[in-house]
Amino acid sequence: MTGAPPAAADDDPGAPPGTVTTSPPPSVDPASPGLKLADGARLAPAKVLDIKSVVEDLGGEERREDTNENVTFALQAEVLFPKDSSKLNPEARSRIDAIAEEAKKQNATNLRVFGFTDDLGSYAHGLTLSKKRAEAVHDLLAGSLGPNVTFEVRGYSEDYPIADNSTEEGRRKNRRVEVSFPRGGAGGAGAPDGAGTGMSAG
């Protein structure tokens, strides 16, 4: 039995394995008729694509979503609140403080705090609970961020689910509070554009 040959190192240690090619790029003839626009044709205006990055912890308890314009944190209700309650758990403070630190880092002055529930129970009860949970998260954030930050706080009950309510795993993801804010202090955005990506509880 022989061991595997040693792995060859890529030329660029900063690039992920397999992304560095060793062959030169193909030569291109700039006079090729296939590269020219037809007479009278014009190129479309340049467009910056919105890139979205989503990172979720292994248990699905916390999710961070970054786009070109916004940062959104979503926390499952179970990590913030006891069942059917809007009173924050002792562990909730550290998670909310981490969000406040990121908001400070991004110079955010407008934050959206949205609460969501699953589809169990009445819609009206979910509306009340999701709003109270969003308000509890808001209160903690406001204490950390100071008076120069404005908030939009809403409860959406079972509206804007992000998972299937027919399973407990899906319902757990839907019971969440989302906190979102513009990246780098860019202008604010209103709901419900961010709905479904903010933190909520249910």
JSON list of N, CA and C in Angstrom, two decimals, residues 130-169:
[
{"chain": "A", "resi": 130, "resn": "SER", "atom": "N", "xyz": [-45.44, 38.82, 17.71]},
{"chain": "A", "resi": 130, "resn": "SER", "atom": "CA", "xyz": [-44.32, 39.21, 16.85]},
{"chain": "A", "resi": 130, "resn": "SER", "atom": "C", "xyz": [-43.95, 40.68, 17.06]},
{"chain": "A", "resi": 131, "resn": "LYS", "atom": "N", "xyz": [-44.95, 41.53, 17.26]},
{"chain": "A", "resi": 131, "resn": "LYS", "atom": "CA", "xyz": [-44.67, 42.97, 17.51]},
{"chain": "A", "resi": 131, "resn": "LYS", "atom": "C", "xyz": [-44.00, 43.16, 18.86]},
{"chain": "A", "resi": 132, "resn": "LYS", "atom": "N", "xyz": [-44.49, 42.46, 19.90]},
{"chain": "A", "resi": 132, "resn": "LYS", "atom": "CA", "xyz": [-43.87, 42.60, 21.23]},
{"chain": "A", "resi": 132, "resn": "LYS", "atom": "C", "xyz": [-42.43, 42.11, 21.23]},
{"chain": "A", "resi": 133, "resn": "ARG", "atom": "N", "xyz": [-42.17, 41.03, 20.51]},
{"chain": "A", "resi": 133, "resn": "ARG", "atom": "CA", "xyz": [-40.81, 40.52, 20.44]},
{"chain": "A", "resi": 133, "resn": "ARG", "atom": "C", "xyz": [-39.90, 41.49, 19.68]},
{"chain": "A", "resi": 134, "resn": "ALA", "atom": "N", "xyz": [-40.40, 42.07, 18.60]},
{"chain": "A", "resi": 134, "resn": "ALA", "atom": "CA", "xyz": [-39.61, 43.06, 17.87]},
{"chain": "A", "resi": 134, "resn": "ALA", "atom": "C", "xyz": [-39.33, 44.27, 18.76]},
{"chain": "A", "resi": 135, "resn": "GLU", "atom": "N", "xyz": [-40.31, 44.67, 19.55]},
{"chain": "A", "resi": 135, "resn": "GLU", "atom": "CA", "xyz": [-40.11, 45.80, 20.46]},
{"chain": "A", "resi": 135, "resn": "GLU", "atom": "C", "xyz": [-39.08, 45.48, 21.54]},
{"chain": "A", "resi": 136, "resn": "ALA", "atom": "N", "xyz": [-39.06, 44.25, 22.04]},
{"chain": "A", "resi": 136, "resn": "ALA", "atom": "CA", "xyz": [-38.08, 43.87, 23.06]},
{"chain": "A", "resi": 136, "resn": "ALA", "atom": "C", "xyz": [-36.66, 43.94, 22.49]},
{"chain": "A", "resi": 137, "resn": "VAL", "atom": "N", "xyz": [-36.47, 43.46, 21.25]},
{"chain": "A", "resi": 137, "resn": "VAL", "atom": "CA", "xyz": [-35.16, 43.54, 20.61]},
{"chain": "A", "resi": 137, "resn": "VAL", "atom": "C", "xyz": [-34.80, 44.99, 20.34]},
{"chain": "A", "resi": 138, "resn": "HIS", "atom": "N", "xyz": [-35.78, 45.77, 19.89]},
{"chain": "A", "resi": 138, "resn": "HIS", "atom": "CA", "xyz": [-35.56, 47.20, 19.65]},
{"chain": "A", "resi": 138, "resn": "HIS", "atom": "C", "xyz": [-35.07, 47.90, 20.91]},
{"chain": "A", "resi": 139, "resn": "ASP", "atom": "N", "xyz": [-35.72, 47.62, 22.05]},
{"chain": "A", "resi": 139, "resn": "ASP", "atom": "CA", "xyz": [-35.36, 48.30, 23.29]},
{"chain": "A", "resi": 139, "resn": "ASP", "atom": "C", "xyz": [-33.90, 48.06, 23.65]},
{"chain": "A", "resi": 140, "resn": "LEU", "atom": "N", "xyz": [-33.44, 46.83, 23.48]},
{"chain": "A", "resi": 140, "resn": "LEU", "atom": "CA", "xyz": [-32.05, 46.50, 23.79]},
{"chain": "A", "resi": 140, "resn": "LEU", "atom": "C", "xyz": [-31.10, 47.17, 22.80]},
{"chain": "A", "resi": 141, "resn": "LEU", "atom": "N", "xyz": [-31.46, 47.15, 21.52]},
{"chain": "A", "resi": 141, "resn": "LEU", "atom": "CA", "xyz": [-30.62, 47.81, 20.51]},
{"chain": "A", "resi": 141, "resn": "LEU", "atom": "C", "xyz": [-30.56, 49.31, 20.74]},
{"chain": "A", "resi": 142, "resn": "ALA", "atom": "N", "xyz": [-31.69, 49.92, 21.05]},
{"chain": "A", "resi": 142, "resn": "ALA", "atom": "CA", "xyz": [-31.74, 51.37, 21.24]},
{"chain": "A", "resi": 142, "resn": "ALA", "atom": "C", "xyz": [-30.84, 51.78, 22.40]},
{"chain": "A", "resi": 143, "resn": "GLY", "atom": "N", "xyz": [-30.81, 50.95, 23.46]},
{"chain": "A", "resi": 143, "resn": "GLY", "atom": "CA", "xyz": [-29.95, 51.24, 24.60]},
{"chain": "A", "resi": 143, "resn": "GLY", "atom": "C", "xyz": [-28.47, 51.20, 24.22]},
{"chain": "A", "resi": 144, "resn": "SER", "atom": "N", "xyz": [-28.11, 50.36, 23.26]},
{"chain": "A", "resi": 144, "resn": "SER", "atom": "CA", "xyz": [-26.72, 50.24, 22.84]},
{"chain": "A", "resi": 144, "resn": "SER", "atom": "C", "xyz": [-26.32, 51.28, 21.79]},
{"chain": "A", "resi": 145, "resn": "LEU", "atom": "N", "xyz": [-27.27, 51.68, 20.95]},
{"chain": "A", "resi": 145, "resn": "LEU", "atom": "CA", "xyz": [-26.94, 52.52, 19.80]},
{"chain": "A", "resi": 145, "resn": "LEU", "atom": "C", "xyz": [-27.14, 54.01, 20.03]},
{"chain": "A", "resi": 146, "resn": "GLY", "atom": "N", "xyz": [-27.90, 54.38, 21.05]},
{"chain": "A", "resi": 146, "resn": "GLY", "atom": "CA", "xyz": [-28.05, 55.80, 21.35]},
{"chain": "A", "resi": 146, "resn": "GLY", "atom": "C", "xyz": [-29.17, 56.49, 20.60]},
{"chain": "A", "resi": 147, "resn": "PRO", "atom": "N", "xyz": [-29.33, 57.80, 20.87]},
{"chain": "A", "resi": 147, "resn": "PRO", "atom": "CA", "xyz": [-30.50, 58.54, 20.38]},
{"chain": "A", "resi": 147, "resn": "PRO", "atom": "C", "xyz": [-30.45, 58.96, 18.91]},
{"chain": "A", "resi": 148, "resn": "ASN", "atom": "N", "xyz": [-29.31, 58.84, 18.25]},
{"chain": "A", "resi": 148, "resn": "ASN", "atom": "CA", "xyz": [-29.21, 59.30, 16.86]},
{"chain": "A", "resi": 148, "resn": "ASN", "atom": "C", "xyz": [-29.61, 58.23, 15.84]},
{"chain": "A", "resi": 149, "resn": "VAL", "atom": "N", "xyz": [-30.12, 57.10, 16.32]},
{"chain": "A", "resi": 149, "resn": "VAL", "atom": "CA", "xyz": [-30.53, 56.02, 15.44]},
{"chain": "A", "resi": 149, "resn": "VAL", "atom": "C", "xyz": [-32.05, 55.94, 15.44]},
{"chain": "A", "resi": 150, "resn": "THR", "atom": "N", "xyz": [-32.62, 55.84, 14.25]},
{"chain": "A", "resi": 150, "resn": "THR", "atom": "CA", "xyz": [-34.07, 55.68, 14.15]},
{"chain": "A", "resi": 150, "resn": "THR", "atom": "C", "xyz": [-34.40, 54.23, 13.84]},
{"chain": "A", "resi": 151, "resn": "PHE", "atom": "N", "xyz": [-35.57, 53.81, 14.29]},
{"chain": "A", "resi": 151, "resn": "PHE", "atom": "CA", "xyz": [-35.99, 52.41, 14.14]},
{"chain": "A", "resi": 151, "resn": "PHE", "atom": "C", "xyz": [-37.35, 52.33, 13.49]},
{"chain": "A", "resi": 152, "resn": "GLU", "atom": "N", "xyz": [-37.53, 51.29, 12.72]},
{"chain": "A", "resi": 152, "resn": "GLU", "atom": "CA", "xyz": [-38.84, 50.89, 12.22]},
{"chain": "A", "resi": 152, "resn": "GLU", "atom": "C", "xyz": [-39.10, 49.52, 12.84]},
{"chain": "A", "resi": 153, "resn": "VAL", "atom": "N", "xyz": [-40.13, 49.43, 13.66]},
{"chain": "A", "resi": 153, "resn": "VAL", "atom": "CA", "xyz": [-40.41, 48.21, 14.41]},
{"chain": "A", "resi": 153, "resn": "VAL", "atom": "C", "xyz": [-41.78, 47.70, 14.02]},
{"chain": "A", "resi": 154, "resn": "ARG", "atom": "N", "xyz": [-41.85, 46.43, 13.54]},
{"chain": "A", "resi": 154, "resn": "ARG", "atom": "CA", "xyz": [-43.12, 45.88, 13.10]},
{"chain": "A", "resi": 154, "resn": "ARG", "atom": "C", "xyz": [-43.22, 44.40, 13.45]},
{"chain": "A", "resi": 155, "resn": "GLY", "atom": "N", "xyz": [-44.46, 43.97, 13.63]},
{"chain": "A", "resi": 155, "resn": "GLY", "atom": "CA", "xyz": [-44.74, 42.55, 13.79]},
{"chain": "A", "resi": 155, "resn": "GLY", "atom": "C", "xyz": [-45.55, 42.08, 12.60]},
{"chain": "A", "resi": 156, "resn": "TYR", "atom": "N", "xyz": [-45.19, 40.94, 12.02]},
{"chain": "A", "resi": 156, "resn": "TYR", "atom": "CA", "xyz": [-45.84, 40.45, 10.81]},
{"chain": "A", "resi": 156, "resn": "TYR", "atom": "C", "xyz": [-46.57, 39.13, 11.00]},
{"chain": "A", "resi": 157, "resn": "SER", "atom": "N", "xyz": [-46.65, 38.63, 12.24]},
{"chain": "A", "resi": 157, "resn": "SER", "atom": "CA", "xyz": [-47.33, 37.36, 12.51]},
{"chain": "A", "resi": 157, "resn": "SER", "atom": "C", "xyz": [-46.74, 36.28, 11.61]},
{"chain": "A", "resi": 158, "resn": "GLU", "atom": "N", "xyz": [-47.58, 35.53, 10.90]},
{"chain": "A", "resi": 158, "resn": "GLU", "atom": "CA", "xyz": [-47.11, 34.41, 10.07]},
{"chain": "A", "resi": 158, "resn": "GLU", "atom": "C", "xyz": [-46.80, 34.82, 8.63]},
{"chain": "A", "resi": 159, "resn": "ASP", "atom": "N", "xyz": [-46.97, 36.12, 8.31]},
{"chain": "A", "resi": 159, "resn": "ASP", "atom": "CA", "xyz": [-46.65, 36.59, 6.96]},
{"chain": "A", "resi": 159, "resn": "ASP", "atom": "C", "xyz": [-45.14, 36.45, 6.70]},
{"chain": "A", "resi": 160, "resn": "TYR", "atom": "N", "xyz": [-44.76, 36.31, 5.46]},
{"chain": "A", "resi": 160, "resn": "TYR", "atom": "CA", "xyz": [-43.37, 36.23, 5.01]},
{"chain": "A", "resi": 160, "resn": "TYR", "atom": "C", "xyz": [-42.60, 35.07, 5.62]},
{"chain": "A", "resi": 161, "resn": "PRO", "atom": "N", "xyz": [-43.14, 33.84, 5.54]},
{"chain": "A", "resi": 161, "resn": "PRO", "atom": "CA", "xyz": [-42.36, 32.70, 6.04]},
{"chain": "A", "resi": 161, "resn": "PRO", "atom": "C", "xyz": [-41.12, 32.49, 5.18]},
{"chain": "A", "resi": 162, "resn": "ILE", "atom": "N", "xyz": [-40.07, 31.98, 5.81]},
{"chain": "A", "resi": 162, "resn": "ILE", "atom": "CA", "xyz": [-38.84, 31.68, 5.06]},
{"chain": "A", "resi": 162, "resn": "ILE", "atom": "C", "xyz": [-38.63, 30.17, 4.96]},
{"chain": "A", "resi": 163, "resn": "ALA", "atom": "N", "xyz": [-39.54, 29.39, 5.56]},
{"chain": "A", "resi": 163, "resn": "ALA", "atom": "CA", "xyz": [-39.44, 27.93, 5.52]},
{"chain": "A", "resi": 163, "resn": "ALA", "atom": "C", "xyz": [-40.85, 27.35, 5.54]},
{"chain": "A", "resi": 164, "resn": "ASP", "atom": "N", "xyz": [-40.94, 26.05, 5.36]},
{"chain": "A", "resi": 164, "resn": "ASP", "atom": "CA", "xyz": [-42.22, 25.35, 5.29]},
{"chain": "A", "resi": 164, "resn": "ASP", "atom": "C", "xyz": [-42.83, 25.20, 6.69]},
{"chain": "A", "resi": 165, "resn": "ASN", "atom": "N", "xyz": [-44.03, 25.72, 6.88]},
{"chain": "A", "resi": 165, "resn": "ASN", "atom": "CA", "xyz": [-44.69, 25.64, 8.18]},
{"chain": "A", "resi": 165, "resn": "ASN", "atom": "C", "xyz": [-45.26, 24.25, 8.48]},
{"chain": "A", "resi": 166, "resn": "SER", "atom": "N", "xyz": [-45.12, 23.30, 7.55]},
{"chain": "A", "resi": 166, "resn": "SER", "atom": "CA", "xyz": [-45.68, 21.97, 7.79]},
{"chain": "A", "resi": 166, "resn": "SER", "atom": "C", "xyz": [-44.75, 21.10, 8.63]},
{"chain": "A", "resi": 167, "resn": "THR", "atom": "N", "xyz": [-43.52, 21.57, 8.88]},
{"chain": "A", "resi": 167, "resn": "THR", "atom": "CA", "xyz": [-42.59, 20.81, 9.72]},
{"chain": "A", "resi": 167, "resn": "THR", "atom": "C", "xyz": [-42.17, 21.67, 10.91]},
{"chain": "A", "resi": 168, "resn": "GLU", "atom": "N", "xyz": [-41.78, 21.03, 12.00]},
{"chain": "A", "resi": 168, "resn": "GLU", "atom": "CA", "xyz": [-41.32, 21.79, 13.17]},
{"chain": "A", "resi": 168, "resn": "GLU", "atom": "C", "xyz": [-40.04, 22.55, 12.85]},
{"chain": "A", "resi": 169, "resn": "GLU", "atom": "N", "xyz": [-39.17, 21.94, 12.06]},
{"chain": "A", "resi": 169, "resn": "GLU", "atom": "CA", "xyz": [-37.93, 22.63, 11.68]},
{"chain": "A", "resi": 169, "resn": "GLU", "atom": "C", "xyz": [-38.24, 23.91, 10.91]}
]
